[in-house]
Amino acid sequence: MSDIRWQKSSFSTETADCIEIARVAGVAHLRESDAPHVIATAERVGLRALVHGVKRGALDLNLG
């Protein structure tokens, strides 16, 4: 997957760890910038559900 064009948020800096995303043939590929060899893939519906869950706080851990 070295020929994939990865994008990261405009909120990210060069030194900050961030999530990068790429789209190839209708499939989204996600990776964390500090572990670029670990790639998750998702169809559009799954990615949309993930983003909505993150925005709602549904994935927040209660560690307190």
Short mmCIF file of C-alpha atoms in Angstrom, two decimals:
data_model
loop_
_atom_site.label_atom_id
_atom_site.label_comp_id
_atom_site.label_asym_id
_atom_site.label_seq_id
_atom_site.Cartn_x
_atom_site.Cartn_y
_atom_site.Cartn_z
CA MET A 1 0.00 0.00 0.00
CA SER A 2 2.94 2.31 -0.44
CA ASP A 3 1.38 3.98 -3.51
CA ILE A 4 -1.65 5.22 -1.55
CA ARG A 5 -2.00 8.98 -1.09
CA TRP A 6 -2.67 9.52 2.62
CA GLN A 7 -4.40 12.62 3.99
CA LYS A 8 -4.38 13.97 7.50
CA SER A 9 -6.42 16.62 9.20
CA SER A 10 -5.50 20.25 8.79
CA PHE A 11 -5.58 20.35 12.62
CA SER A 12 -2.57 18.01 12.75
CA THR A 13 0.99 19.25 13.05
CA GLU A 14 4.16 17.60 11.82
CA THR A 15 5.05 16.41 15.33
CA ALA A 16 1.57 15.35 16.48
CA ASP A 17 0.28 11.82 16.14
CA CYS A 18 -2.84 11.74 14.04
CA ILE A 19 -5.13 9.52 12.06
CA GLU A 20 -4.54 9.48 8.33
CA ILE A 21 -7.11 8.39 5.76
CA ALA A 22 -6.97 7.28 2.15
CA ARG A 23 -9.63 6.08 -0.24
CA VAL A 24 -8.93 3.39 -2.80
CA ALA A 25 -11.64 1.85 -4.97
CA GLY A 26 -14.39 3.05 -2.63
CA VAL A 27 -12.78 1.58 0.48
CA ALA A 28 -11.41 3.78 3.26
CA HIS A 29 -8.01 2.96 4.73
CA LEU A 30 -7.10 4.36 8.15
CA ARG A 31 -3.79 4.44 9.95
CA GLU A 32 -2.15 6.21 12.84
CA SER A 33 0.82 8.32 11.82
CA ASP A 34 3.13 6.83 14.44
CA ALA A 35 2.29 3.26 13.27
CA PRO A 36 1.89 3.62 9.49
CA HIS A 37 2.30 -0.11 8.84
CA VAL A 38 -0.94 -0.90 10.75
CA ILE A 39 -3.86 -0.18 8.44
CA ALA A 40 -7.58 -0.64 9.08
CA THR A 41 -10.08 -0.70 6.24
CA ALA A 42 -13.77 0.16 6.22
CA GLU A 43 -16.58 0.43 3.74
CA ARG A 44 -18.30 3.81 3.54
CA VAL A 45 -21.18 2.78 5.83
CA GLY A 46 -18.81 1.42 8.50
CA LEU A 47 -16.62 4.51 8.41
CA ARG A 48 -19.67 6.76 8.68
CA ALA A 49 -20.86 4.79 11.74
CA LEU A 50 -17.40 5.10 13.33
CA VAL A 51 -17.26 8.87 12.80
CA HIS A 52 -20.77 9.35 14.17
CA GLY A 53 -19.93 7.19 17.19
CA VAL A 54 -16.79 9.21 17.91
CA LYS A 55 -18.70 12.49 17.61
CA ARG A 56 -21.40 11.23 20.02
CA GLY A 57 -18.79 10.08 22.52
CA ALA A 58 -19.99 6.49 22.22
CA LEU A 59 -16.39 5.24 22.18
CA ASP A 60 -15.20 7.22 25.19
CA LEU A 61 -13.77 5.03 27.93
CA ASN A 62 -14.79 5.62 31.50
CA LEU A 63 -11.44 5.02 33.17
CA GLY A 64 -12.23 7.01 36.33
#
